[in-house]
Short mmCIF file of C-alpha atoms and ligand atoms in Angstrom, two decimals:
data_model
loop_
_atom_site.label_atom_id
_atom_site.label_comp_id
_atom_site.label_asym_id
_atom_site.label_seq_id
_atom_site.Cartn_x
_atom_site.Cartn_y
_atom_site.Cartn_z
CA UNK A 1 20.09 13.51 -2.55
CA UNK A 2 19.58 16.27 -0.40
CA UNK A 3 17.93 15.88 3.78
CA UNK A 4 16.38 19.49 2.61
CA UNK A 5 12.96 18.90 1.07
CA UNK A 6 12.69 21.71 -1.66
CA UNK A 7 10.23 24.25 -1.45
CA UNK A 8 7.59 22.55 -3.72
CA UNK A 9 7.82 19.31 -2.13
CA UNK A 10 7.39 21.30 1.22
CA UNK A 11 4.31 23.03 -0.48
CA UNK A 12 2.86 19.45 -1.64
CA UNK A 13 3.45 18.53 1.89
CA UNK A 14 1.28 21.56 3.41
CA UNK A 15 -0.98 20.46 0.40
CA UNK A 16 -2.08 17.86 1.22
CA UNK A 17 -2.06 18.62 5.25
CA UNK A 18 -4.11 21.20 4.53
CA UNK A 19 -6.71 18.77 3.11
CA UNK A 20 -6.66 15.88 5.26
CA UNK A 21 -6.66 18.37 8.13
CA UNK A 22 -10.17 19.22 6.60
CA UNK A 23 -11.44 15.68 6.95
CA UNK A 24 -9.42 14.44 9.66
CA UNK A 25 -9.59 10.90 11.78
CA UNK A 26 -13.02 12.12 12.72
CA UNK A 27 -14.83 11.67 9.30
CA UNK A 28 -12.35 8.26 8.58
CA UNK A 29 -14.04 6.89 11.56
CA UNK A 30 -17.58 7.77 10.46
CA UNK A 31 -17.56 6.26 7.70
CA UNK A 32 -16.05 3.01 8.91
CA UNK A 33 -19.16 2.95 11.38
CA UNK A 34 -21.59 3.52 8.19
CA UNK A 35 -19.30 0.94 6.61
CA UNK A 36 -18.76 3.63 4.07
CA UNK A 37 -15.28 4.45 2.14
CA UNK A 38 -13.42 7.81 2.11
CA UNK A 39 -14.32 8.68 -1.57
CA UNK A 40 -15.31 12.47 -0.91
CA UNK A 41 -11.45 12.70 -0.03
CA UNK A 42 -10.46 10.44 -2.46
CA UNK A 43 -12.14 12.46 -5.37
CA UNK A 44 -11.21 15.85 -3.64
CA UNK A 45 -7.38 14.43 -3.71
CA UNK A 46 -7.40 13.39 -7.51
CA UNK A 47 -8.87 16.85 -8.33
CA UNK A 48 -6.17 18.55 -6.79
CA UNK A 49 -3.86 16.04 -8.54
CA UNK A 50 -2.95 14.55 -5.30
CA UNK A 51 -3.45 10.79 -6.58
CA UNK A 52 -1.28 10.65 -9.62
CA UNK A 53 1.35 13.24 -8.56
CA UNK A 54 4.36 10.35 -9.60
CA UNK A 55 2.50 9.46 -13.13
CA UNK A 56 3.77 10.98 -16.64
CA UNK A 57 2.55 14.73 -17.46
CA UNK A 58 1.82 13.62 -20.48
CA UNK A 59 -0.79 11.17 -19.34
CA UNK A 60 -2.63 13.22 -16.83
CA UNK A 61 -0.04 13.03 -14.15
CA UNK A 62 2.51 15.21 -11.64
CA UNK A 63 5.20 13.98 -13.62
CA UNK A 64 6.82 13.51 -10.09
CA UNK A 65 8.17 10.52 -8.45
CA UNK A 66 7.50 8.13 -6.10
CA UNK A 67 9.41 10.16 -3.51
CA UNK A 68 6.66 12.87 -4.42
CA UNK A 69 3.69 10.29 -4.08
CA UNK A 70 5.01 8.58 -0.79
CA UNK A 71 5.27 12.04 0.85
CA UNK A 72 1.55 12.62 -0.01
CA UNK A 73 0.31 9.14 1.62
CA UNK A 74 2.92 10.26 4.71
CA UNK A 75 0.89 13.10 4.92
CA UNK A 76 -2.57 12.04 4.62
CA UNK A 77 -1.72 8.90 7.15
CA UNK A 78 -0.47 12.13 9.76
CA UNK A 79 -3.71 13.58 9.82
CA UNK A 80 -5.48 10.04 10.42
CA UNK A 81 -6.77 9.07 6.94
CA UNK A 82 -4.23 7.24 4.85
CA UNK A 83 -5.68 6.13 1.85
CA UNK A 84 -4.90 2.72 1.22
CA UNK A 85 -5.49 2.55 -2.58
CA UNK A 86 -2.42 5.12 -3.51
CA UNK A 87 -0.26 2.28 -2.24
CA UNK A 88 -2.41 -0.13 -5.00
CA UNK A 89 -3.56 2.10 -7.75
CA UNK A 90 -1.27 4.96 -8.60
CA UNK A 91 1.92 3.36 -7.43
CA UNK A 92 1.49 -0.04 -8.34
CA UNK A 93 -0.90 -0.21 -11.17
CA UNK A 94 0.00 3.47 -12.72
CA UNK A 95 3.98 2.58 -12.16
CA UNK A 96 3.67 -0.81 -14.39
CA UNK A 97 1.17 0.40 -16.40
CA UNK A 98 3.54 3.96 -17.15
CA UNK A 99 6.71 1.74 -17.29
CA UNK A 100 5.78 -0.89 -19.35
CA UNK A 101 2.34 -0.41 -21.09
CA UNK A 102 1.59 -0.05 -24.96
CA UNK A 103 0.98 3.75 -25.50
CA UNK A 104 -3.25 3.07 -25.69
CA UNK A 105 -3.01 1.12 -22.12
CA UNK A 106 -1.33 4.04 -20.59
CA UNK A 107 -4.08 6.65 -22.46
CA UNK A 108 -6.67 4.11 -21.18
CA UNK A 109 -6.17 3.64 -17.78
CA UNK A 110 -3.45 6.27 -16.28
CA UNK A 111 -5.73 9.28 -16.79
CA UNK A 112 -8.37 8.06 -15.16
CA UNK A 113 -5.57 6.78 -12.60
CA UNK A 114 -4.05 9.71 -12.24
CA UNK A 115 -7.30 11.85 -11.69
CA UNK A 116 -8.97 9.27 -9.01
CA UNK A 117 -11.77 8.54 -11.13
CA UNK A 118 -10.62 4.99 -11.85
CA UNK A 119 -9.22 2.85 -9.22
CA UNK A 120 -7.19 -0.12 -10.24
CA UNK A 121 -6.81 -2.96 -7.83
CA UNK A 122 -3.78 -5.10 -7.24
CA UNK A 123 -4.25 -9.40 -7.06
CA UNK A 124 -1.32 -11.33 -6.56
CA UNK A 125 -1.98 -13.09 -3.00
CA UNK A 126 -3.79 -16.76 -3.65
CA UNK A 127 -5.54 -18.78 -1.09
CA UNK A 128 -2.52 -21.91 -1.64
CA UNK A 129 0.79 -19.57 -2.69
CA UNK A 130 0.39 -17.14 0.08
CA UNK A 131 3.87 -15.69 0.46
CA UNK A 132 5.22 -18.43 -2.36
CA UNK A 133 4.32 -16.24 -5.66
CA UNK A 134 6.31 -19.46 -7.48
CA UNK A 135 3.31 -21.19 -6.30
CA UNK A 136 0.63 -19.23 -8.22
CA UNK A 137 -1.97 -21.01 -10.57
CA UNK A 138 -4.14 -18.32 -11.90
CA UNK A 139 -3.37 -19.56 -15.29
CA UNK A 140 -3.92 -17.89 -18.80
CA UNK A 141 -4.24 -19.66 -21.91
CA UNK A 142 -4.88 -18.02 -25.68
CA UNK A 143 -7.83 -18.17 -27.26
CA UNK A 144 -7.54 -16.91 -30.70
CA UNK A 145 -6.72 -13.30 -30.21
CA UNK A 146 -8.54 -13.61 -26.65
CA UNK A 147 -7.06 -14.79 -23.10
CA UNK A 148 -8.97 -16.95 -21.05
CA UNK A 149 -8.48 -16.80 -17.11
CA UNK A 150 -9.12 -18.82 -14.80
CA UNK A 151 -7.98 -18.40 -10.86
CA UNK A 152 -8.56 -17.86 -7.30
CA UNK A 153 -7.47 -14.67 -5.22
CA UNK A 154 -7.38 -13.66 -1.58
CA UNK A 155 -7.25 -10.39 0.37
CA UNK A 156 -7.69 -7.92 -2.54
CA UNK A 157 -8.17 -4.68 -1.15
CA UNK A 158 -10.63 -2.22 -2.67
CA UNK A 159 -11.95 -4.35 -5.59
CA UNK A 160 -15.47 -2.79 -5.04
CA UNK A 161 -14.05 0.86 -5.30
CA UNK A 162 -12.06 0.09 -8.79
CA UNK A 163 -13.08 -0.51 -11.99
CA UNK A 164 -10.54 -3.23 -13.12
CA UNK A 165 -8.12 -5.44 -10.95
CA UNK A 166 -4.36 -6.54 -12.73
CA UNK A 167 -4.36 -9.62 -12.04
CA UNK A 168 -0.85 -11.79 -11.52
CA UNK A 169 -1.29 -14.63 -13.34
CA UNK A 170 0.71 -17.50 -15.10
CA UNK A 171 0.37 -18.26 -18.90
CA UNK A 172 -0.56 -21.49 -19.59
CA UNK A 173 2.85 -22.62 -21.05
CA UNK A 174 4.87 -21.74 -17.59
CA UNK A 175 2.02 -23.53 -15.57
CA UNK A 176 4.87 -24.72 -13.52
CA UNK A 177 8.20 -23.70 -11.82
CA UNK A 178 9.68 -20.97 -11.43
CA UNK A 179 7.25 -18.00 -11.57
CA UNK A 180 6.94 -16.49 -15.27
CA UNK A 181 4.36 -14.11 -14.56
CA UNK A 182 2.25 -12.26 -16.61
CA UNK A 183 -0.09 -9.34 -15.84
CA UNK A 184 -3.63 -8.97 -16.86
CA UNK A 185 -5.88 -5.85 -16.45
CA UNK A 186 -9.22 -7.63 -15.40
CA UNK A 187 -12.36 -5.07 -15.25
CA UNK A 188 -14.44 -5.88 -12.57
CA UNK A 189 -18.05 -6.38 -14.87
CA UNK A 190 -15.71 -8.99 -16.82
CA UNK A 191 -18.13 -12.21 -17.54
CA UNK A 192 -16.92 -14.96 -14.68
CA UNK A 193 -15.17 -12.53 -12.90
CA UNK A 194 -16.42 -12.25 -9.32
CA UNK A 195 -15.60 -11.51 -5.88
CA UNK A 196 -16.39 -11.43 -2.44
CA UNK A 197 -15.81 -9.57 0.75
CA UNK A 198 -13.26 -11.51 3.43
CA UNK A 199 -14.63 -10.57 7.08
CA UNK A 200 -11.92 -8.93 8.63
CA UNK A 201 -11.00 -7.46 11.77
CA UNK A 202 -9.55 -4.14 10.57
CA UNK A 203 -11.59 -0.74 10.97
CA UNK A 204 -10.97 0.46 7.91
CA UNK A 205 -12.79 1.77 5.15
CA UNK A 206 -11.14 -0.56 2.60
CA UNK A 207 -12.05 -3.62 2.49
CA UNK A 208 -10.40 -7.51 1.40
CA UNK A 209 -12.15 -9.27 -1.17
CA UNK A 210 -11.57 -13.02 -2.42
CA UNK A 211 -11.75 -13.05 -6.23
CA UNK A 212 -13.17 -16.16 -8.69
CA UNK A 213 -11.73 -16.03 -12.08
CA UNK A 214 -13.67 -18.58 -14.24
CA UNK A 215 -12.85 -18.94 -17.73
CA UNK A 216 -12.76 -14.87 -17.89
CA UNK A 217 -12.68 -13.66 -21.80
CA UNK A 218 -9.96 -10.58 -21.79
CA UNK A 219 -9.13 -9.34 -25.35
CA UNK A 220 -5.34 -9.79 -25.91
CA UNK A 221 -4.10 -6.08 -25.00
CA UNK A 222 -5.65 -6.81 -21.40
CA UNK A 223 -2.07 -8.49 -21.12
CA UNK A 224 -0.10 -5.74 -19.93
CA UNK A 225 3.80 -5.46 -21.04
CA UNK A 226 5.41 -8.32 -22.07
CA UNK A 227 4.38 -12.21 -21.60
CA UNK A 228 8.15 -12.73 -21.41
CA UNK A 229 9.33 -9.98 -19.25
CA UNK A 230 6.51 -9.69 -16.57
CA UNK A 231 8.89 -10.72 -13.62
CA UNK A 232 10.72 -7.77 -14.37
CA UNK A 233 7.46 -5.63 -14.44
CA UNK A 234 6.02 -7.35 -11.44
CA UNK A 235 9.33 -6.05 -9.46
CA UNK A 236 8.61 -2.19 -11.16
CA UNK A 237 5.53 -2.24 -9.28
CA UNK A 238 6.46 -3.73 -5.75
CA UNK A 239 9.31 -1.38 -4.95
CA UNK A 240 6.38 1.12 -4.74
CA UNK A 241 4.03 -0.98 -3.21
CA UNK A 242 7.03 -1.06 -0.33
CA UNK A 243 7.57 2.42 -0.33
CA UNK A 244 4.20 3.25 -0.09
CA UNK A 245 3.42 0.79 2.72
CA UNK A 246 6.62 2.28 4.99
CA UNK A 247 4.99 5.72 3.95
CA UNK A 248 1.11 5.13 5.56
CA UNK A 249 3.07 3.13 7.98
CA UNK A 250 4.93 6.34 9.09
CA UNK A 251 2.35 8.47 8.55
CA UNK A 252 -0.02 6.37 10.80
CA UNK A 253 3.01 6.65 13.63
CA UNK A 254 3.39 9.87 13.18
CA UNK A 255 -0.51 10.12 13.80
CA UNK A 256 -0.52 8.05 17.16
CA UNK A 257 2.60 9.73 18.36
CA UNK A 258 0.93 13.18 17.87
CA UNK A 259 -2.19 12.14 19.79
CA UNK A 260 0.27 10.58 22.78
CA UNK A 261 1.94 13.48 23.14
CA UNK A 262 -1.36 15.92 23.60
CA UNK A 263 -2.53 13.28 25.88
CA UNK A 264 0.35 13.09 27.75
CA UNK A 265 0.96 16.88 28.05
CA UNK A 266 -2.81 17.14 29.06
CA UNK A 267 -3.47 14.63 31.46
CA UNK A 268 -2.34 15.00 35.13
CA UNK A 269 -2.90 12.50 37.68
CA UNK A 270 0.06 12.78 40.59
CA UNK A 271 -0.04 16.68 39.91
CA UNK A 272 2.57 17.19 37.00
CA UNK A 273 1.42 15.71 33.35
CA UNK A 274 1.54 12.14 32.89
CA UNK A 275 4.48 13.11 30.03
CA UNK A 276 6.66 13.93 32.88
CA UNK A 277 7.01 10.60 33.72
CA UNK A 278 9.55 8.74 32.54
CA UNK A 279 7.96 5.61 31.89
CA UNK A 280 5.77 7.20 29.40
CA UNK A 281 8.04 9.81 27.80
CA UNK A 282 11.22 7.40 26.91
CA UNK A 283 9.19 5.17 24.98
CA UNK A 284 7.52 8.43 22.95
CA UNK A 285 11.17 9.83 22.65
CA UNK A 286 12.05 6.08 21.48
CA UNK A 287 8.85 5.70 19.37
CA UNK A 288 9.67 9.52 17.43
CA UNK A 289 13.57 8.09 16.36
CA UNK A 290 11.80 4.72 15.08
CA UNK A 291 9.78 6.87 12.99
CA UNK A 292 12.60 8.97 12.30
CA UNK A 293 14.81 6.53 10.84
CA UNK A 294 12.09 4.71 8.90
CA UNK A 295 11.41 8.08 7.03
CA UNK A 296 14.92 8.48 5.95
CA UNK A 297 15.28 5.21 5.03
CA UNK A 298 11.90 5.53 2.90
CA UNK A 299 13.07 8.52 1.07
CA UNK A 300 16.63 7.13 0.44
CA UNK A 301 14.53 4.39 -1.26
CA UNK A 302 12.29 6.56 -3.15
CA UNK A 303 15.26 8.84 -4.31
CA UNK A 304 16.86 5.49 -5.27
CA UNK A 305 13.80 3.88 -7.22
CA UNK A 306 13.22 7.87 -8.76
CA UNK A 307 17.27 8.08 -9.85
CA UNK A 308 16.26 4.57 -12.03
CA UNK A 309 18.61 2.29 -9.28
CA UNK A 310 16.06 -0.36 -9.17
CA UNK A 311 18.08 -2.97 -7.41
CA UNK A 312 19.82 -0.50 -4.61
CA UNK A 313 16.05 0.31 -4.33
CA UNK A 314 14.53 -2.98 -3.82
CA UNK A 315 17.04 -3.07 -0.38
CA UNK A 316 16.01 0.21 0.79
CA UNK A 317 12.30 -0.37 -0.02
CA UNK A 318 12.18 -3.83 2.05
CA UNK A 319 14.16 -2.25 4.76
CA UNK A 320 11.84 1.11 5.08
CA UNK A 321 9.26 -0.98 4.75
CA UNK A 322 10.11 -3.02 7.68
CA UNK A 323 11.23 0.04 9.80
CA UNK A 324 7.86 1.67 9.34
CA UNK A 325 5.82 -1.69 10.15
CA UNK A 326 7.54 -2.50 13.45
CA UNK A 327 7.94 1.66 14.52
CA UNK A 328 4.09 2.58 13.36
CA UNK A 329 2.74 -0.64 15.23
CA UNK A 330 5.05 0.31 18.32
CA UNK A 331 3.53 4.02 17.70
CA UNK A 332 -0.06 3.18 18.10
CA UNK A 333 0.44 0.64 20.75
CA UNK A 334 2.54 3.38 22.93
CA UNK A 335 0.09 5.65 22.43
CA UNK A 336 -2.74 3.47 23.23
CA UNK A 337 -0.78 2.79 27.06
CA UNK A 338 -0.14 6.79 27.18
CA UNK A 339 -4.51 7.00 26.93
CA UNK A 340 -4.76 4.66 29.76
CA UNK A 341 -8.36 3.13 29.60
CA UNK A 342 -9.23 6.42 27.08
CA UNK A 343 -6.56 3.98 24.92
CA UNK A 344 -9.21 1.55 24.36
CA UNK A 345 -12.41 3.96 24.64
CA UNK A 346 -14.11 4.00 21.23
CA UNK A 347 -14.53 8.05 21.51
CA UNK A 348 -10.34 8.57 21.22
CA UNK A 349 -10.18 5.77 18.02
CA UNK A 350 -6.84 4.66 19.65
CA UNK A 351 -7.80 0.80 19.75
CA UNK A 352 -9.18 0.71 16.24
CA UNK A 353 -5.63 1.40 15.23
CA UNK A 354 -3.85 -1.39 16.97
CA UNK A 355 -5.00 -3.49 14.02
CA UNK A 356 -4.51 -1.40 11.43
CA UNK A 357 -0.99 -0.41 11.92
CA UNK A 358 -0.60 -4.17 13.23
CA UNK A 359 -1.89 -5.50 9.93
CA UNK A 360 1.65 -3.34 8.25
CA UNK A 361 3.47 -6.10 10.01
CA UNK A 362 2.16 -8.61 7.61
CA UNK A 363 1.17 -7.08 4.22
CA UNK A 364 1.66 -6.16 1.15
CA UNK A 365 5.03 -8.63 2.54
CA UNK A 366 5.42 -9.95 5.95
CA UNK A 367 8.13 -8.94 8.06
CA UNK A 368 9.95 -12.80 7.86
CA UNK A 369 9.78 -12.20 3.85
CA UNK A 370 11.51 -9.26 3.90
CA UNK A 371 14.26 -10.18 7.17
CA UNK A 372 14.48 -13.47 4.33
CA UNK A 373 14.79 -11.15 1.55
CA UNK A 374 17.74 -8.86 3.48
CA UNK A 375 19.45 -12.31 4.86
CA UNK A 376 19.86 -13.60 1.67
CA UNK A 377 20.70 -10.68 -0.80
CA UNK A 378 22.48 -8.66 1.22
CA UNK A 379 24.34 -11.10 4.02
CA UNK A 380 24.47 -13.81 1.21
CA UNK A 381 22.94 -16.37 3.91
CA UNK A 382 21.41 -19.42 2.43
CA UNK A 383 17.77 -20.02 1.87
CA UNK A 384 16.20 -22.61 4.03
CA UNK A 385 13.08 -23.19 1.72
C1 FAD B 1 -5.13 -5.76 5.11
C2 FAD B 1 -4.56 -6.59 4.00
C3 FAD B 1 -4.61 -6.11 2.70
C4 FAD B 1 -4.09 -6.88 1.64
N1 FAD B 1 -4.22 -6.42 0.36
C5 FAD B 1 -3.75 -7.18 -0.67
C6 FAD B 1 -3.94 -6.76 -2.04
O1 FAD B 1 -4.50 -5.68 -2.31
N2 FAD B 1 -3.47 -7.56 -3.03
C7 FAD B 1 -2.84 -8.74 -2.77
O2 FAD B 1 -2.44 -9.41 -3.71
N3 FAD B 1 -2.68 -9.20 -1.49
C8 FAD B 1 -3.12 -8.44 -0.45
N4 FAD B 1 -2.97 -8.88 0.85
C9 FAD B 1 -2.35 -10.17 1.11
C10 FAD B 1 -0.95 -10.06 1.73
O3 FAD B 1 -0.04 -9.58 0.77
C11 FAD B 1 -0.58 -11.44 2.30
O4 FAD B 1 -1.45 -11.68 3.38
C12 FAD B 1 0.85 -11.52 2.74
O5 FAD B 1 1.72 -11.42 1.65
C13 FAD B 1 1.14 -12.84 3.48
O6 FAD B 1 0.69 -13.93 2.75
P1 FAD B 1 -0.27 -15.02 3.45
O7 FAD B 1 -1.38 -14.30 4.14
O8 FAD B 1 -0.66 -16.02 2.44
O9 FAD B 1 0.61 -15.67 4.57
P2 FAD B 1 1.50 -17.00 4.45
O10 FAD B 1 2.36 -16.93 3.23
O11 FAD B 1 0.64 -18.19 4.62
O12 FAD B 1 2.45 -16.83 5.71
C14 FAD B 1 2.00 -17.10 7.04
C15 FAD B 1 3.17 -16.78 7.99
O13 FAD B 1 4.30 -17.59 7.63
C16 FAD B 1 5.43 -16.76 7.42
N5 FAD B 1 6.27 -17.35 6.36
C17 FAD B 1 5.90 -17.80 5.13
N6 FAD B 1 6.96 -18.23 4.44
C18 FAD B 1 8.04 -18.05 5.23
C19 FAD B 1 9.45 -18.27 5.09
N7 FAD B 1 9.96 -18.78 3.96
N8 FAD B 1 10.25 -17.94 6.12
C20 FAD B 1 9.75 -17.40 7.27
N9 FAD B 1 8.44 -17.17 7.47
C21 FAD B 1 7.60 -17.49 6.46
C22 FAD B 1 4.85 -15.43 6.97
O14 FAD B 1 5.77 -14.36 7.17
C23 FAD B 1 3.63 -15.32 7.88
O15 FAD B 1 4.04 -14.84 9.15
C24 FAD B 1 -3.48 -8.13 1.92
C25 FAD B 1 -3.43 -8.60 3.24
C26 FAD B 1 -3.96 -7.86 4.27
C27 FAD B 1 -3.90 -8.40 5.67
#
């Protein structure tokens, strides 16, 4: 691994800058008035191959990694509009889908993936399990050469932007115990499939949806991989989901800190800029190493997860995506005290944030799963539950 970026990855980089920059917090903010999405940029990114830059040349992809795609969400979060669906679609979906699909999923879905033109939902979170996936009971059973399934989901971002969700289910033979997943790509006009928005207070143009699953009729290669070897697949596709998360995280920091420090360099009110002060600059110095050390420790995760280190990944993926929670949230909050009363003014978008970057704290895993997740596997503490 090398701290130097190489020159393409610097030109992806100005890339995608160079795009965002066009759109910028401005338009994301529109559109979350009209209660519109950000699917001009979205489309505009998968035409410039910005969405599937980590998925397999051969199927319409970068043929990158996820170091690649994490830099692009960094980058689009910078300029103000991270798009939440690379963390879901192209990382999480494309990954399991590249890693462990038959060859006609992958030339099904990861072009279309890979080009933006199909968005693929993730599902695992259910109204009872919450944080316990052991707990899950969206259950599968065969029916002939069918699946039937039947389930409940909650907080599903984007399902009214994709065209299939893969769904984390159970099959009906490991109904109980330990979780024996298995993964099913559901498409969204599916018969007893249906789903509904959760009011939330997040400005943002993707929105949570709770999903019914009644006795939905999948033909058998909706199962994706292997009944018997879906935990391992499920654990493919949420080191990215981590990675991806620390990456908007940072990029949204990285956004907030930018504004703070044109504020503060701007604003006088004792006759020197309000930056001068202490008070306000130490926690903007503090805010820009919190950011700093969440990066690194995001892109020692993505070179780890990209070198095929899955494990030594898993660590650095809970641990960046920790780092980037707790330093974006700090980010936006710090910048939102640097505005003053402009911090909370709808015309500087500031206080819209707090949620947002607050809501990193908790998903795709909350910040007690993962402090669980590092006290047990790496300190070798005990579990208490
Ligand atoms: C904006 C947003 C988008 C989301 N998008 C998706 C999506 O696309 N797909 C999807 O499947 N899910 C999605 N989720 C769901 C998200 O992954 C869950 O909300 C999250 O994993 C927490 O689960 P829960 O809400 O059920 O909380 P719970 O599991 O009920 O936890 C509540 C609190 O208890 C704590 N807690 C639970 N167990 C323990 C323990 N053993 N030790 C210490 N503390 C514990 C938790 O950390 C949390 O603070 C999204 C959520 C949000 C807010």
């Amino acid at each position: 691994m090398s701290f130097i970026e190489s020159p393409e990855r610097q030109a992806l980089r100005r890339a995608v800058a160079e795009l965002a920059g066009r759109y910028g917090r401005e338009y994301v903010r529109r559109q979350v008035r009209k209660g519109e999405r950000l699917d001009e940029l979205w489309r505009e990114a998968g035409k410039l191959g910005l969405i599937g830059v980590n998925l397999p040349e051969r199927y319409g992809g970068g043929g990158g990694g996820m170091y690649d795609l994490s830099l692009v969400l960094e980058e689009f979060g910078a300029a103000g509009c991270p798009l939440l669906m690379m963390v879901v679609s192209p990382a999480i979906c494309g990954t399991i889908i590249a890693r462990y699909g038959t060859d006609a999923q992958r030339q099904r879905w990861l072009p279309d993936i890979a080009h933006g033109d199909a968005i693929m939902a993730f599902a695992i979170t259910e109204p009872d399990a919450g944080s316990n996936s052991h707990r899950l009971t969206t259950t599968a059973r065969r029916d002939g050469g069918d699946w039937i399934v039947s389930g409940r989901k909650v907080f599903i971002s984007g399902v009214d932007q994709a065209t299939a969700v893969l769904v984390v289910g159970r099959t009906e033979d490991a109904r109980t115990g330990r979780l024996k997943p298995a993964l099913f790509a559901v498409p969204i006009d599916a018969a007893g499939f249906e789903y509904r928005p959760v009011e939330m207070d997040l400005a943002m143009p993707d929105k949570q949806f709770l999903l019914f699953l009644d006795d939905v009729r999948l033909p058998g290669d909706a199962l994706i991989g292997d009944e018997d070897a879906a935990l391992m697949q499920l654990f493919a596709g949420l080191n990215p989901e981590r990675i991806m998360a620390a990456a908007s995280s940072t990029g949204i920091g990285r956004y907030a800190l930018d504004r703070a420090v044109t504020y503060a360099n701007g604003r006088s009110v004792w006759g020197t800029p309000i930056g001068a002060h202490q008070g306000l600059a130490h926690p903007l110095a503090q805010v820009k190493i919190e950011l700093e050390l969440a990066k690194l420790m995001m892109q020692k995760a993505a070179t780890l997860y990209d070198d095929g280190d899955d494990v030594a990944a898993g660590e650095s993926a809970n641990m960046a995506k920790y780092a980037a929670a707790e330093a974006s949230a700090r980010a936006v909050d710090q910048a939102v005290q640097v505005h003053g009363g402009n911090g909370l003014a709808s015309e500087y978008g500031l206080g819209a944030l707090l949620a947002v970057s607050r809501a990193a704290r908790i998903a795709p895993v909350s910040r007690e799963m993962i402090l669980n997740f590092v006290a047990q596997n790496t300190l070798g503490l005990p579990r208490s539950y």
